[in-house]
Structures are given as structure tokens and as C-alpha cells.
mmCIF file of C-alpha atoms and ligand atoms in Angstrom:
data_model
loop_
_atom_site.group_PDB
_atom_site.id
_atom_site.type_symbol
_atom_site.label_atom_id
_atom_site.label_comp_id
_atom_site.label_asym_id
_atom_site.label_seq_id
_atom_site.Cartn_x
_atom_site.Cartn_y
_atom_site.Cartn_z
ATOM 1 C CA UNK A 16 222.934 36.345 27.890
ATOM 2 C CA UNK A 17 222.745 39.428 25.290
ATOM 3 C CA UNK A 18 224.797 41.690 27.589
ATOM 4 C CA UNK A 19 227.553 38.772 27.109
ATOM 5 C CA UNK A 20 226.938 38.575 23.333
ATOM 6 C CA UNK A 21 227.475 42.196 22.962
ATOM 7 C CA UNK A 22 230.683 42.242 25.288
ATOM 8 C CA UNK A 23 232.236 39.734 23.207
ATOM 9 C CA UNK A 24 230.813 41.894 20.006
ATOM 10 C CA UNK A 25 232.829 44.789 21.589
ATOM 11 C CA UNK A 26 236.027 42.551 22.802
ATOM 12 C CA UNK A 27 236.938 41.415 19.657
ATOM 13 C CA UNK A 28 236.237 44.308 17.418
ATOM 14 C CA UNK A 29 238.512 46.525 19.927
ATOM 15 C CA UNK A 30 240.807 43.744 19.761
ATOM 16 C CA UNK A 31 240.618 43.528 15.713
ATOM 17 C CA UNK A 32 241.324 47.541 15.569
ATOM 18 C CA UNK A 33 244.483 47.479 18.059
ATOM 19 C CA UNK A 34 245.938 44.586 17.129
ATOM 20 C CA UNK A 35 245.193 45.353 13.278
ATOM 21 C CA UNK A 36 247.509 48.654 13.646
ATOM 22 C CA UNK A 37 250.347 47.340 15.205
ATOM 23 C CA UNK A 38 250.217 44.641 11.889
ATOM 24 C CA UNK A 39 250.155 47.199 10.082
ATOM 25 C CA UNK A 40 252.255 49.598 11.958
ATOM 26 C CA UNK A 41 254.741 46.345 12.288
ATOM 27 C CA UNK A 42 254.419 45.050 8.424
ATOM 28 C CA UNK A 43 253.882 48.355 6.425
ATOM 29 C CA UNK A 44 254.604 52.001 8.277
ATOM 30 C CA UNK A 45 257.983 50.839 9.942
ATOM 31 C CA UNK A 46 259.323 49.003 6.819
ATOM 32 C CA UNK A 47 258.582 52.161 4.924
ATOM 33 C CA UNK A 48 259.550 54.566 7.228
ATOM 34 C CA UNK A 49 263.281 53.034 8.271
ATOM 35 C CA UNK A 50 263.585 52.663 4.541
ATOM 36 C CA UNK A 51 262.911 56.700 4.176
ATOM 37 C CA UNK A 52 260.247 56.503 1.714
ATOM 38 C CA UNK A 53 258.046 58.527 3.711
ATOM 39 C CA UNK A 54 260.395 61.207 3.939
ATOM 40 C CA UNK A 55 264.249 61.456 4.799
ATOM 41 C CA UNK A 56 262.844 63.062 8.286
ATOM 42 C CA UNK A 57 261.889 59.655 9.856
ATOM 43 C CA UNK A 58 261.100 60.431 13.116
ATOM 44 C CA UNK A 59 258.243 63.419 11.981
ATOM 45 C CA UNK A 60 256.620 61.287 9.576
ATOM 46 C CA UNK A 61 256.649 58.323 12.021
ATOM 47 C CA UNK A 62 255.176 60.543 14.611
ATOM 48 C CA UNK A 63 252.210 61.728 12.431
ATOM 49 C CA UNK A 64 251.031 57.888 12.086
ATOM 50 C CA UNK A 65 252.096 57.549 15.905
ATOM 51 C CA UNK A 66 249.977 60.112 17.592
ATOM 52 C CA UNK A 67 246.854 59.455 15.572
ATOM 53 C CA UNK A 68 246.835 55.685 16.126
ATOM 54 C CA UNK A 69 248.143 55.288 19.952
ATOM 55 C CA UNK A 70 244.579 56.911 20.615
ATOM 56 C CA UNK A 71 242.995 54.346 18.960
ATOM 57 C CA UNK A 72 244.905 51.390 20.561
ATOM 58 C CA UNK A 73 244.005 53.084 24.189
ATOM 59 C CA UNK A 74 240.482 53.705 23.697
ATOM 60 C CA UNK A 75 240.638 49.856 21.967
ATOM 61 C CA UNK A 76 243.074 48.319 25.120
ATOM 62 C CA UNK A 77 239.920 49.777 27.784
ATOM 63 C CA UNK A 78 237.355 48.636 26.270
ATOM 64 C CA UNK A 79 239.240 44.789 25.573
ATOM 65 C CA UNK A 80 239.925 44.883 29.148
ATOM 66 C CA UNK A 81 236.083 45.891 30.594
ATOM 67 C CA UNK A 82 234.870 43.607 28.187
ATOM 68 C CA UNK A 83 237.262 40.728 29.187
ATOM 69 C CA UNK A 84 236.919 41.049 32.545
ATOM 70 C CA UNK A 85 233.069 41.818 32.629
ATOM 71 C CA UNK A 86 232.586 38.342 30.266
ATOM 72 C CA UNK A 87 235.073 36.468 32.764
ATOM 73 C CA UNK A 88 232.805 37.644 36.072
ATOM 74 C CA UNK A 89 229.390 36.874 34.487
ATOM 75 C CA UNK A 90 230.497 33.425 33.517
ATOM 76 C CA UNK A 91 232.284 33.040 36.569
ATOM 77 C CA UNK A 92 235.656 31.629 34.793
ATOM 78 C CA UNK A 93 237.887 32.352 37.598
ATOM 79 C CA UNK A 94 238.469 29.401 37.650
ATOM 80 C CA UNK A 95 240.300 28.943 34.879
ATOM 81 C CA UNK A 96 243.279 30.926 35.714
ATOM 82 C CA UNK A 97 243.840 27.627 37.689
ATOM 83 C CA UNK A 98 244.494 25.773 34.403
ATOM 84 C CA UNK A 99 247.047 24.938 32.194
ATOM 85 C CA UNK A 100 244.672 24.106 29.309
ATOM 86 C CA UNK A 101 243.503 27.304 29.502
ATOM 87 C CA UNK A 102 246.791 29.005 28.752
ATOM 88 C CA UNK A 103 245.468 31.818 26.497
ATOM 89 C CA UNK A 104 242.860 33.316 29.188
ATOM 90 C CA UNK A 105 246.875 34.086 30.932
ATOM 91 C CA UNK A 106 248.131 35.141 27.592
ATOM 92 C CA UNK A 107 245.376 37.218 27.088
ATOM 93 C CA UNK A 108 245.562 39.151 30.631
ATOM 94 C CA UNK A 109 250.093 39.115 29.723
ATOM 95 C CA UNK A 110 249.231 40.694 26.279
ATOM 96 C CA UNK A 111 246.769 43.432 28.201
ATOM 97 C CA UNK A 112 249.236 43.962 30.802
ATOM 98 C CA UNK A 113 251.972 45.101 28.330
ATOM 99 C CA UNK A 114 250.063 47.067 25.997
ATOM 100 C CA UNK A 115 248.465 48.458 28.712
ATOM 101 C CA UNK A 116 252.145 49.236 30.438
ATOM 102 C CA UNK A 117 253.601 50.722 27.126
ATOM 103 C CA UNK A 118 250.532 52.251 26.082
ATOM 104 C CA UNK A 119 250.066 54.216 29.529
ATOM 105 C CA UNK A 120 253.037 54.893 31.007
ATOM 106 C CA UNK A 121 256.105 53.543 29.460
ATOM 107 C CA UNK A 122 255.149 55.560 26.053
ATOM 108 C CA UNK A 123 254.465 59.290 27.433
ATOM 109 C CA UNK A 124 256.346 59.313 30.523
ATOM 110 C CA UNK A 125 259.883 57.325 29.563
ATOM 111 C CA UNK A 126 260.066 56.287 25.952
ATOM 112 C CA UNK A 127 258.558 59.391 24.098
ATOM 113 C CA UNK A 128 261.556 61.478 25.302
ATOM 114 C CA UNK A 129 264.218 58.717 25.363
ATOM 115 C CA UNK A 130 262.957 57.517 21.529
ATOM 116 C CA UNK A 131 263.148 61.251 20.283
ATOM 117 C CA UNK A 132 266.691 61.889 21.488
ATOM 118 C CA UNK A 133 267.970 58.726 20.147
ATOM 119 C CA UNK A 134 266.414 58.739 16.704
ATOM 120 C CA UNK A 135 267.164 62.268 16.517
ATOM 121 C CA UNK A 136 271.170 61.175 17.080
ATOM 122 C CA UNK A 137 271.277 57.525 15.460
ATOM 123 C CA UNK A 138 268.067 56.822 13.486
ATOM 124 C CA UNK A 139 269.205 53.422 12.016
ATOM 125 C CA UNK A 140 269.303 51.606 15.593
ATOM 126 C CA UNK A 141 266.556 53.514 17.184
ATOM 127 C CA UNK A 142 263.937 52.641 14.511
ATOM 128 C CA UNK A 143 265.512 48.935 14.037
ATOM 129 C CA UNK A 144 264.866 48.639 17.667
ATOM 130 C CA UNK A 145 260.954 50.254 17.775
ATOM 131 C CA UNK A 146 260.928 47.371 14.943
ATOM 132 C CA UNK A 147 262.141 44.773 16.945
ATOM 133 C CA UNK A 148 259.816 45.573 19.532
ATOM 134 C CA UNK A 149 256.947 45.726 17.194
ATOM 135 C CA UNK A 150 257.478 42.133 16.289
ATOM 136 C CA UNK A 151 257.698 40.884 19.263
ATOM 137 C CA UNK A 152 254.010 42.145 20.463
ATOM 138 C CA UNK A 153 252.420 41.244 17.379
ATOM 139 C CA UNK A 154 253.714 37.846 17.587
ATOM 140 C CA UNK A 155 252.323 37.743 20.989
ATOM 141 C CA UNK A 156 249.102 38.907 20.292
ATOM 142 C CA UNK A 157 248.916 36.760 17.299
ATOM 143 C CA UNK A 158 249.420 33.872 19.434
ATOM 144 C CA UNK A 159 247.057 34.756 22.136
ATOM 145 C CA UNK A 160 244.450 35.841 19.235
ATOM 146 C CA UNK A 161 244.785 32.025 17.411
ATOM 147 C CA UNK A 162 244.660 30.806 21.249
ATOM 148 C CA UNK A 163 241.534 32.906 22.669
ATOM 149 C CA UNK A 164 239.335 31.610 19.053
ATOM 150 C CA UNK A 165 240.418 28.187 19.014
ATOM 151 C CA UNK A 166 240.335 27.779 22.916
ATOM 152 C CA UNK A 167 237.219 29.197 23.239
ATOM 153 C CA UNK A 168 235.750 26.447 21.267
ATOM 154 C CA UNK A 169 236.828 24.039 23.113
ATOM 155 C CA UNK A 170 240.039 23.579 21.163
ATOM 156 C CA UNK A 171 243.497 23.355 23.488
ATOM 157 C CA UNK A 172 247.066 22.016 22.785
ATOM 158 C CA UNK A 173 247.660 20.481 26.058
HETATM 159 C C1 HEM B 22 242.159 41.933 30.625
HETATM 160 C C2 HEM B 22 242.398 41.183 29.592
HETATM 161 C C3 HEM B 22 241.413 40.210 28.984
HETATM 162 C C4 HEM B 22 240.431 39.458 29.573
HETATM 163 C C5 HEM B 22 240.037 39.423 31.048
HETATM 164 C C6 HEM B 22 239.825 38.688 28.518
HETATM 165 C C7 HEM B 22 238.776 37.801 28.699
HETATM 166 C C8 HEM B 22 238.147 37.079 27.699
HETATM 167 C C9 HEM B 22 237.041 36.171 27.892
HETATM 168 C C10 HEM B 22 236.387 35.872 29.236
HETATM 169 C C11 HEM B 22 236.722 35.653 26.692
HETATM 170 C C12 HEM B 22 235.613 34.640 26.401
HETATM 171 C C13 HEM B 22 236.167 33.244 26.512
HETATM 172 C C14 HEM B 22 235.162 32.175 26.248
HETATM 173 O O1 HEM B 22 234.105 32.435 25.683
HETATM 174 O O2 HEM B 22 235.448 31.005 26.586
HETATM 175 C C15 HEM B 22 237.618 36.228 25.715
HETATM 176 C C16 HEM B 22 237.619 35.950 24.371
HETATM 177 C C17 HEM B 22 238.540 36.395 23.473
HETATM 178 N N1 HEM B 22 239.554 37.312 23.726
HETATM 179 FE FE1 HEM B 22 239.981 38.164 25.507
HETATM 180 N N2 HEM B 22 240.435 38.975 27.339
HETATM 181 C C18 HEM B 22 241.407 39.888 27.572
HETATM 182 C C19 HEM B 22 242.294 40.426 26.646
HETATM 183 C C20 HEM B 22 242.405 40.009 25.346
HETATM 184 C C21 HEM B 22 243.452 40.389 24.432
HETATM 185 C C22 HEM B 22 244.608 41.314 24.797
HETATM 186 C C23 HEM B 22 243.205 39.780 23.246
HETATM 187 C C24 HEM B 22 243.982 39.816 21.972
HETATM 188 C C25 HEM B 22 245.278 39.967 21.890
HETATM 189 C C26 HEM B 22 241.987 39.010 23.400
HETATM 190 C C27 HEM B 22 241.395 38.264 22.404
HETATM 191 C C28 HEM B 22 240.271 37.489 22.560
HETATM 192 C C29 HEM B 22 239.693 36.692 21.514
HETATM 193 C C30 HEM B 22 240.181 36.620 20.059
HETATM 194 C C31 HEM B 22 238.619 35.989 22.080
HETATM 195 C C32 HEM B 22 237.758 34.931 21.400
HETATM 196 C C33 HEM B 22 236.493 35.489 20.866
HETATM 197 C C34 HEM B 22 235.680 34.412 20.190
HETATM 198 O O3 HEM B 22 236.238 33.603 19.426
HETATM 199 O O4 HEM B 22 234.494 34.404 20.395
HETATM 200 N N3 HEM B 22 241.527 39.181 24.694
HETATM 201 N N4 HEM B 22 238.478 37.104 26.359
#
């Protein structure tokens, strides 16, 4: 059982970095950015933080997802995709999907361009918007995250 040891050693550390820098991304860089205390250019110095992290939350949403899935085959928990009490195994694969989604196509092939244009033209809604969206994921992930630890000890609300 090492091999499953070490992909749940990998799973949550990937999960700790990503999910760590969209906190902070959601609680500290956009706060400070929208506010222009990184610069009156907003969209430049939000870029600089952008294009260094959204590396890191790839590299960290592959290895969550070869992890997950390679834990969920060796215990054979297909099964539990079959279950309401095991809500947060669907919340997990929902949270993958849309990181995954934004992270790999929506953000380089549709909202890179669209984001520019509009923050270039009216900053105020574009970045209140990116903010918006922020929440929403982390509060996702959050949930699945309290979910996935408590759940996986046996723990379940229904
Ligand atoms: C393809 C997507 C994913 C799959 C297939 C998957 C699968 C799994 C499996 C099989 C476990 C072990 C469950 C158990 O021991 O009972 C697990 C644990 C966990 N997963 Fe995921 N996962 C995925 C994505 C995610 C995401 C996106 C997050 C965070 C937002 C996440 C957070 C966690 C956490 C916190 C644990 C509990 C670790 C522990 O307390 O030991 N997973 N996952």
C-alpha cells in the first residue's frame, strides 16, 4: 500500500499549492491589485503574478488528477460515485473539471484575449468580475477540501 501512501502524499500537496494560490490570488493579489497599489497599470502587474502561477496550478491540477484517479482504481471506489454520502468524491472530480476547463482551454484560447481587451477599456468591472470568479472557485474548493478530509475519515453530513 506505499504506492497509495505516496499518491495521497502527492494529491494533497498539489492540491495544498493550487488551491493555496487562488487564496491567495483571491484574498491578497486581487484586493491589491483592483485597489491600484501595485501599480496604476492593473492589468501588467496582474499579469506578472498571472503567468508565473497558472504554471504552477497546471502542473498541480495533473498531478491531483493522476493521483486521484490512480488512488480511486487501486482501491476500487467506483463505487462510490453511486452514493450520496459520498458527495465530495463528485465535488472533487466538479472542482477538477473546472479548473481543469479554465486552466486549459477557457484561459489561453477565449479569456486571455477577451480579459485583456476589456480591462484594457473598463478595468473596474473586468477585475471586479475575475474577483467574483475567484470567489466562487475557492469557495468550491474549500468545500470539497473540508469534504474530501472529513469524508475520508469516515465523517459525512448525510
Ligand atoms: C480527478 C479528480 C480527483 C479524484 C479522482 C480524486 C480522488 C481522491 C481519492 C480517491 C481520495 C482518497 C479518498 C479516501 O481515502 O477515502 C482523495 C482524497 C482527497 N482529495 Fe481528491 N480527487 C480529485 C480531485 C481533488 C480536488 C480537486 C481536491 C481539492 C479541491 C481534492 C482534495 C482531496 C483531499 C483534501 C483528500 C483527502 C486527503 C486526506 O485527508 O487524506 N481532490 N481524492
Amino acid at each position: 500500500m506505499t504506492d497509495v501512501v505516496i499518491a495521497r502524499v502527492l494529491h494533497v500537496l498539489a492540491v495544498v499549492i493550487w488551491i493555496g494560490g487562488v487564496s491567495m490570488a483571491t484574498t491578497v493579489v486581487l484586493p491589491a491589485v483592483r485597489r491600484g497599489e501595485l501599480g496604476e497599470k492593473r492589468l501588467p502587474a496582474f499579469q506578472a503574478i498571472e503567468r508565473r502561477f497558472v504554471w504552477q496550478a497546471r502542473a498541480a491540477v495533473i498531478v491531483v488528477g493522476l493521483t486521484g484517479f490512480y488512488m480511486a482504481w487501486r482501491l476500487d471506489l467506483w463505487e462510490r460515485f453511486r452514493m450520496a454520502e459520498f458527495w465530495w468524491m463528485h465535488a472533487m472530480v466538479c472542482v477538477w473539471l473546472l479548473f481543469a476547463f479554465v486552466l486549459f482551454v477557457a484561459e489561453p484560447f477565449i479569456l486571455h484575449r477577451h480579459f485583456g481587451r476589456l480591462a484594457s477599456a473598463r478595468p473596474e468591472v473586468a477585475f471586479a468580475r475575475l474577483h467574483r470568479a475567484h470567489w466562487v472557485l475557492l469557495l468550491l474548493s474549500a468545500v470539497t477540501i473540508a469534504g474530501a478530509v472529513a469524508g475520508s475519515q469516515g465523517w459525512s453530513i448525510f
